């Protein structure tokens, strides 16, 4: 356990050692138990403030961070570019310096391709408080940690030999970033699982995240493979995580995206595919889900689905991350 995490940024799990991440998972489990037992723990971040800057919309992330701050005794303030001078061009340095001088943490969601994660590191360079990624173009570290917590709750902490499948799915609505699949391949290969990534041609992830996953698999004695067959990905899987993302490495031009996406309407999580996985397999999704496109209602609402536990665990893991980095010893 590393209890020396005060002041540390959480922009990607790649910046945290396995011991650091284990500490966060242990603290999250403890805070989850305390919450369930009605044990107040509002001394941990009493009178502390978190600024939450959203470049994009959110249901889970905003509400779990804000609620988490309330439960820890602090306060969270919701900001957008339009509600601040960022919309008029104020830069990351000025934003980070000022917010860091008022409060105790800054959380940012910025999924702009090639910009989002860099912007967060720029804020972190100048802010003298921890900076958290609430999702960017590269990583969604809080989501991946909540997912890992959910998997451990189901299968235990020893995940060696478990097959984790992240598969692309069709979805007609909006182009989702690459950050969720990227965060999953980078994290799960560090925690014992054999990871299969499946997608059609054109839906590749950022090369450096694939490299990181390969390196982690090598270091940790796990497997990492990339295939283009959704059925094969589901076969014998313990964890099925089908979700959509855009062909961002090829194009973000809406008409071209639509054309590419529409060629793969058969990439859906349905009961036939879930039957290819182990009987004990779980179905996961970070939400929001395009019901009827990414997965059928029978799968989403079926007995193997753990989507609401995943969403709930966002609260507990983020509270742990904030408590460890913004709280510290008395
Ligand atoms: N999973 C997730 O980040 O959900 P929101 O976009 O609603 O925050």
Short mmCIF file of C-alpha atoms and ligand atoms in Angstrom, two decimals:
data_model
loop_
_atom_site.label_atom_id
_atom_site.label_comp_id
_atom_site.label_asym_id
_atom_site.label_seq_id
_atom_site.Cartn_x
_atom_site.Cartn_y
_atom_site.Cartn_z
CA UNK A 1 0.00 0.00 0.00
CA UNK A 2 1.29 3.46 -0.89
CA UNK A 3 -0.15 6.10 1.43
CA UNK A 4 2.12 8.85 0.03
CA UNK A 5 -0.22 9.88 -2.78
CA UNK A 6 -1.06 13.35 -1.49
CA UNK A 7 -0.81 15.90 -4.32
CA UNK A 8 -0.47 13.31 -7.11
CA UNK A 9 -2.29 13.88 -10.41
CA UNK A 10 -4.49 11.13 -11.85
CA UNK A 11 -4.49 11.83 -15.58
CA UNK A 12 -3.76 8.28 -16.70
CA UNK A 13 -3.33 4.98 -14.88
CA UNK A 14 0.01 4.78 -16.70
CA UNK A 15 1.38 7.41 -14.28
CA UNK A 16 0.49 5.29 -11.24
CA UNK A 17 2.36 2.20 -10.12
CA UNK A 18 0.49 -1.01 -9.59
CA UNK A 19 0.90 -0.49 -5.84
CA UNK A 20 -0.65 2.99 -6.11
CA UNK A 21 -3.62 1.57 -8.02
CA UNK A 22 -3.99 -1.29 -5.52
CA UNK A 23 -4.13 1.31 -2.73
CA UNK A 24 -6.92 3.18 -4.51
CA UNK A 25 -8.89 -0.06 -4.97
CA UNK A 26 -8.49 -0.95 -1.27
CA UNK A 27 -9.61 2.50 -0.13
CA UNK A 28 -12.55 2.42 -2.58
CA UNK A 29 -13.74 -0.90 -1.12
CA UNK A 30 -13.51 0.57 2.39
CA UNK A 31 -15.43 3.73 1.41
CA UNK A 32 -18.06 1.61 -0.36
CA UNK A 33 -18.56 -0.42 2.83
CA UNK A 34 -18.80 2.73 4.95
CA UNK A 35 -21.36 4.24 2.55
CA UNK A 36 -23.47 1.05 2.67
CA UNK A 37 -23.33 1.05 6.49
CA UNK A 38 -24.34 4.71 6.73
CA UNK A 39 -21.02 5.60 8.40
CA UNK A 40 -20.30 9.27 7.85
CA UNK A 41 -16.82 10.02 6.48
CA UNK A 42 -17.26 13.71 5.77
CA UNK A 43 -14.12 14.68 7.66
CA UNK A 44 -11.81 13.44 4.89
CA UNK A 45 -12.15 16.45 2.55
CA UNK A 46 -14.00 18.85 4.85
CA UNK A 47 -14.06 22.42 3.50
CA UNK A 48 -12.10 21.39 0.40
CA UNK A 49 -13.14 22.30 -3.15
CA UNK A 50 -12.93 20.42 -6.43
CA UNK A 51 -13.33 22.28 -9.73
CA UNK A 52 -14.90 20.09 -12.44
CA UNK A 53 -14.30 21.46 -15.92
CA UNK A 54 -16.39 19.80 -18.64
CA UNK A 55 -15.77 20.33 -22.34
CA UNK A 56 -18.39 17.62 -23.03
CA UNK A 57 -21.63 16.34 -21.48
CA UNK A 58 -21.84 13.81 -18.67
CA UNK A 59 -24.32 11.95 -16.51
CA UNK A 60 -22.17 9.53 -14.47
CA UNK A 61 -18.88 11.41 -14.21
CA UNK A 62 -20.26 14.75 -13.12
CA UNK A 63 -22.71 13.33 -10.62
CA UNK A 64 -20.34 10.76 -9.12
CA UNK A 65 -17.55 13.32 -8.62
CA UNK A 66 -19.92 15.95 -7.22
CA UNK A 67 -21.71 13.49 -4.94
CA UNK A 68 -18.37 12.03 -3.88
CA UNK A 69 -17.13 15.45 -2.79
CA UNK A 70 -20.31 15.98 -0.75
CA UNK A 71 -19.88 12.62 0.99
CA UNK A 72 -16.25 13.41 1.79
CA UNK A 73 -17.29 16.74 3.32
CA UNK A 74 -16.16 19.03 0.52
CA UNK A 75 -17.76 20.89 -2.33
CA UNK A 76 -17.58 20.52 -6.12
CA UNK A 77 -18.10 23.31 -8.64
CA UNK A 78 -19.28 22.53 -12.18
CA UNK A 79 -17.55 24.57 -14.89
CA UNK A 80 -17.69 24.64 -18.69
CA UNK A 81 -15.70 26.69 -21.22
CA UNK A 82 -18.81 28.82 -21.82
CA UNK A 83 -19.28 29.46 -18.09
CA UNK A 84 -15.66 30.56 -17.68
CA UNK A 85 -13.14 32.71 -19.55
CA UNK A 86 -11.82 29.55 -21.21
CA UNK A 87 -14.51 30.19 -23.81
CA UNK A 88 -12.81 33.53 -24.51
CA UNK A 89 -9.41 31.88 -24.89
CA UNK A 90 -7.96 31.92 -21.36
CA UNK A 91 -5.16 29.37 -21.45
CA UNK A 92 -4.41 26.28 -19.36
CA UNK A 93 -1.65 28.01 -17.37
CA UNK A 94 -3.87 30.89 -16.23
CA UNK A 95 -6.81 28.56 -15.51
CA UNK A 96 -4.62 26.11 -13.57
CA UNK A 97 -2.78 28.78 -11.57
CA UNK A 98 -5.99 30.54 -10.52
CA UNK A 99 -8.17 27.52 -9.71
CA UNK A 100 -5.25 25.86 -7.94
CA UNK A 101 -4.88 28.91 -5.70
CA UNK A 102 -8.54 28.76 -4.61
CA UNK A 103 -9.22 25.06 -4.17
CA UNK A 104 -7.78 21.61 -3.64
CA UNK A 105 -8.32 19.70 -6.90
CA UNK A 106 -9.14 20.21 -10.58
CA UNK A 107 -10.92 17.59 -12.68
CA UNK A 108 -11.20 17.92 -16.45
CA UNK A 109 -13.16 16.18 -19.20
CA UNK A 110 -11.73 17.13 -22.58
CA UNK A 111 -12.04 14.53 -25.33
CA UNK A 112 -10.82 16.70 -28.22
CA UNK A 113 -8.56 14.47 -30.31
CA UNK A 114 -4.91 15.43 -29.96
CA UNK A 115 -5.77 18.12 -27.41
CA UNK A 116 -7.62 16.70 -24.38
CA UNK A 117 -4.90 14.88 -22.47
CA UNK A 118 -2.24 17.46 -23.39
CA UNK A 119 -4.50 20.21 -22.00
CA UNK A 120 -4.79 18.32 -18.71
CA UNK A 121 -1.01 17.92 -18.39
CA UNK A 122 -0.66 21.63 -19.14
CA UNK A 123 -3.08 22.51 -16.33
CA UNK A 124 -1.25 20.08 -14.04
CA UNK A 125 2.09 21.74 -14.83
CA UNK A 126 0.89 24.99 -13.30
CA UNK A 127 -1.77 24.03 -10.73
CA UNK A 128 -0.38 23.21 -7.30
CA UNK A 129 -3.25 20.77 -6.64
CA UNK A 130 -4.02 17.30 -8.05
CA UNK A 131 -5.51 17.17 -11.54
CA UNK A 132 -7.86 14.31 -12.45
CA UNK A 133 -8.88 13.17 -15.91
CA UNK A 134 -12.64 12.81 -16.12
CA UNK A 135 -12.00 11.40 -19.65
CA UNK A 136 -9.90 12.69 -22.50
CA UNK A 137 -8.87 11.64 -25.98
CA UNK A 138 -6.45 8.99 -24.66
CA UNK A 139 -7.68 7.67 -21.33
CA UNK A 140 -10.74 7.39 -19.10
CA UNK A 141 -8.83 6.27 -16.02
CA UNK A 142 -11.67 6.59 -13.48
CA UNK A 143 -13.90 4.43 -15.67
CA UNK A 144 -11.23 1.76 -16.10
CA UNK A 145 -10.58 1.68 -12.35
CA UNK A 146 -14.31 1.38 -11.59
CA UNK A 147 -14.44 -1.45 -14.11
CA UNK A 148 -11.49 -3.22 -12.51
CA UNK A 149 -13.15 -2.85 -9.09
CA UNK A 150 -16.35 -4.37 -10.51
CA UNK A 151 -14.46 -7.31 -12.07
CA UNK A 152 -12.65 -8.01 -8.77
CA UNK A 153 -15.91 -7.94 -6.87
CA UNK A 154 -17.18 -10.70 -9.18
CA UNK A 155 -14.09 -12.83 -9.76
CA UNK A 156 -11.75 -11.98 -6.86
CA UNK A 157 -8.38 -10.25 -6.93
CA UNK A 158 -6.51 -13.06 -8.69
CA UNK A 159 -7.57 -12.53 -12.29
CA UNK A 160 -4.84 -14.63 -13.91
CA UNK A 161 -6.16 -16.53 -16.91
CA UNK A 162 -9.41 -14.57 -17.15
CA UNK A 163 -10.28 -13.56 -20.69
CA UNK A 164 -11.25 -9.89 -20.96
CA UNK A 165 -12.83 -8.95 -24.29
CA UNK A 166 -13.29 -5.40 -25.46
CA UNK A 167 -15.16 -5.44 -28.76
CA UNK A 168 -16.21 -2.61 -31.03
CA UNK A 169 -19.96 -2.31 -31.68
CA UNK A 170 -22.08 -0.47 -34.15
CA UNK A 171 -23.89 2.68 -32.92
CA UNK A 172 -25.64 5.24 -35.08
CA UNK A 173 -25.65 8.31 -32.86
CA UNK A 174 -22.44 10.15 -32.10
CA UNK A 175 -18.73 9.42 -32.52
CA UNK A 176 -17.43 8.20 -29.22
CA UNK A 177 -13.78 8.76 -28.32
CA UNK A 178 -11.16 6.01 -28.12
CA UNK A 179 -10.45 6.60 -24.46
CA UNK A 180 -12.52 3.79 -22.93
CA UNK A 181 -11.11 0.90 -25.00
CA UNK A 182 -7.63 2.41 -24.67
CA UNK A 183 -7.91 2.77 -20.89
CA UNK A 184 -9.12 -0.84 -20.63
CA UNK A 185 -6.38 -2.47 -22.70
CA UNK A 186 -3.72 -0.50 -20.79
CA UNK A 187 -5.10 -1.34 -17.33
CA UNK A 188 -6.43 -4.90 -17.60
CA UNK A 189 -3.15 -6.25 -19.04
CA UNK A 190 -1.50 -5.05 -15.79
CA UNK A 191 -3.96 -6.89 -13.55
CA UNK A 192 -3.67 -10.49 -14.67
CA UNK A 193 -6.21 -10.65 -17.48
CA UNK A 194 -5.67 -11.91 -21.03
CA UNK A 195 -7.06 -9.11 -23.16
CA UNK A 196 -8.68 -9.50 -26.58
CA UNK A 197 -9.43 -6.35 -28.55
CA UNK A 198 -11.78 -6.85 -31.52
CA UNK A 199 -12.78 -4.30 -34.12
CA UNK A 200 -13.34 -3.98 -37.87
CA UNK A 201 -10.63 -2.46 -40.05
CA UNK A 202 -10.52 1.32 -39.70
CA UNK A 203 -11.40 1.37 -36.00
CA UNK A 204 -7.83 1.04 -34.71
CA UNK A 205 -6.76 2.60 -31.40
CA UNK A 206 -3.87 5.04 -30.91
CA UNK A 207 -0.59 3.21 -31.57
CA UNK A 208 1.05 4.21 -28.28
CA UNK A 209 -1.81 2.74 -26.24
CA UNK A 210 -1.52 -0.56 -28.15
CA UNK A 211 2.22 -0.49 -27.45
CA UNK A 212 1.56 0.11 -23.76
CA UNK A 213 -0.86 -2.83 -23.63
CA UNK A 214 1.67 -5.10 -25.37
CA UNK A 215 4.41 -4.01 -22.98
CA UNK A 216 2.21 -4.59 -19.92
CA UNK A 217 1.23 -8.04 -21.18
CA UNK A 218 4.90 -8.89 -21.64
CA UNK A 219 5.86 -7.55 -18.18
CA UNK A 220 2.96 -9.18 -16.36
CA UNK A 221 2.79 -12.54 -18.12
CA UNK A 222 -0.62 -11.81 -19.62
CA UNK A 223 -1.78 -11.93 -23.24
CA UNK A 224 -2.88 -9.14 -25.55
CA UNK A 225 -4.30 -9.80 -29.00
CA UNK A 226 -6.09 -7.70 -31.63
CA UNK A 227 -8.56 -9.48 -33.92
CA UNK A 228 -11.34 -8.51 -36.35
CA UNK A 229 -13.92 -11.17 -35.44
CA UNK A 230 -16.56 -10.37 -32.80
CA UNK A 231 -17.66 -14.00 -32.39
CA UNK A 232 -14.10 -15.17 -31.79
CA UNK A 233 -13.66 -12.36 -29.25
CA UNK A 234 -16.69 -13.53 -27.26
CA UNK A 235 -15.71 -17.22 -27.34
CA UNK A 236 -14.77 -18.43 -23.86
CA UNK A 237 -14.61 -14.86 -22.50
CA UNK A 238 -15.03 -14.17 -18.77
CA UNK A 239 -15.68 -10.48 -19.27
CA UNK A 240 -17.48 -9.15 -22.36
CA UNK A 241 -17.17 -5.39 -22.81
CA UNK A 242 -18.72 -4.46 -26.18
CA UNK A 243 -18.97 -0.77 -26.96
CA UNK A 244 -18.78 1.65 -29.87
CA UNK A 245 -16.03 4.08 -30.78
CA UNK A 246 -15.31 6.19 -33.83
CA UNK A 247 -12.83 5.55 -36.68
CA UNK A 248 -10.86 8.46 -35.24
CA UNK A 249 -7.46 7.26 -36.46
CA UNK A 250 -8.88 7.44 -40.02
CA UNK A 251 -11.42 10.29 -40.01
CA UNK A 252 -13.72 12.39 -37.85
CA UNK A 253 -15.58 13.83 -40.85
CA UNK A 254 -19.26 13.02 -40.06
CA UNK A 255 -20.31 11.65 -43.49
CA UNK A 256 -17.21 9.47 -43.80
CA UNK A 257 -17.64 8.24 -40.22
CA UNK A 258 -21.26 7.33 -40.88
CA UNK A 259 -20.33 5.43 -44.03
CA UNK A 260 -17.65 3.44 -42.21
CA UNK A 261 -19.86 2.73 -39.19
CA UNK A 262 -22.84 1.66 -41.32
CA UNK A 263 -20.79 -1.13 -42.91
CA UNK A 264 -20.74 -3.03 -39.60
CA UNK A 265 -24.32 -3.02 -38.27
CA UNK A 266 -23.94 -6.70 -37.35
CA UNK A 267 -21.40 -5.87 -34.61
CA UNK A 268 -23.93 -6.05 -31.75
CA UNK A 269 -23.85 -7.79 -28.37
CA UNK A 270 -26.80 -10.19 -28.43
CA UNK A 271 -27.81 -13.38 -26.65
CA UNK A 272 -26.25 -15.57 -29.34
CA UNK A 273 -22.88 -13.91 -28.82
CA UNK A 274 -23.15 -13.94 -25.02
CA UNK A 275 -23.76 -17.71 -25.27
CA UNK A 276 -20.31 -18.03 -26.88
CA UNK A 277 -18.74 -16.69 -23.67
CA UNK A 278 -18.36 -18.69 -20.45
CA UNK A 279 -21.61 -19.38 -18.57
CA UNK A 280 -20.22 -17.30 -15.71
CA UNK A 281 -19.27 -14.40 -17.99
CA UNK A 282 -20.32 -10.84 -17.22
CA UNK A 283 -21.51 -8.16 -19.64
CA UNK A 284 -20.01 -4.71 -19.05
CA UNK A 285 -20.51 -1.26 -20.56
CA UNK A 286 -19.39 2.14 -19.29
CA UNK A 287 -22.72 3.73 -20.35
CA UNK A 288 -24.41 5.56 -22.00
CA UNK A 289 -25.48 2.62 -24.20
CA UNK A 290 -27.23 2.88 -27.53
CA UNK A 291 -29.84 0.24 -26.71
CA UNK A 292 -30.76 -1.99 -29.61
CA UNK A 293 -27.60 -1.06 -31.52
CA UNK A 294 -24.59 -1.69 -29.28
CA UNK A 295 -26.44 -4.43 -27.39
CA UNK A 296 -29.92 -5.89 -27.17
CA UNK A 297 -32.12 -5.15 -24.16
CA UNK A 298 -31.99 -8.87 -23.34
CA UNK A 299 -28.22 -8.59 -22.79
CA UNK A 300 -28.24 -5.14 -21.15
CA UNK A 301 -30.97 -6.10 -18.69
CA UNK A 302 -30.05 -9.78 -18.50
CA UNK A 303 -28.58 -11.76 -15.58
CA UNK A 304 -24.97 -11.38 -16.79
CA UNK A 305 -25.10 -7.59 -16.91
CA UNK A 306 -23.16 -5.61 -14.27
CA UNK A 307 -23.55 -2.18 -15.84
CA UNK A 308 -25.18 -0.54 -12.84
CA UNK A 309 -22.52 -1.86 -10.45
CA UNK A 310 -19.90 -0.37 -12.78
CA UNK A 311 -21.68 2.98 -12.74
CA UNK A 312 -21.98 2.86 -8.93
CA UNK A 313 -18.32 2.01 -8.52
CA UNK A 314 -17.40 5.26 -10.27
CA UNK A 315 -18.49 6.98 -7.05
CA UNK A 316 -16.40 4.79 -4.75
CA UNK A 317 -13.19 4.72 -6.77
CA UNK A 318 -13.25 8.48 -7.40
CA UNK A 319 -13.82 9.13 -3.69
CA UNK A 320 -10.79 6.95 -2.98
CA UNK A 321 -8.67 8.80 -5.55
CA UNK A 322 -9.70 12.19 -4.17
CA UNK A 323 -9.27 11.13 -0.53
CA UNK A 324 -5.74 9.84 -1.20
CA UNK A 325 -4.56 12.78 -3.29
CA UNK A 326 -6.50 15.70 -1.77
CA UNK A 327 -6.91 14.48 1.82
CA UNK A 328 -3.79 13.24 3.45
CA UNK A 329 -2.76 12.98 7.07
CA UNK A 330 -4.21 15.19 9.83
N1 LIG B 1 -19.23 6.46 -18.44
C1 LIG B 1 -19.23 7.81 -18.42
O1 LIG B 1 -18.17 8.46 -18.34
O2 LIG B 1 -20.47 8.36 -18.42
P1 LIG B 1 -20.81 9.91 -18.60
O3 LIG B 1 -20.39 10.29 -20.00
O4 LIG B 1 -22.29 10.02 -18.40
O5 LIG B 1 -20.03 10.68 -17.59
#
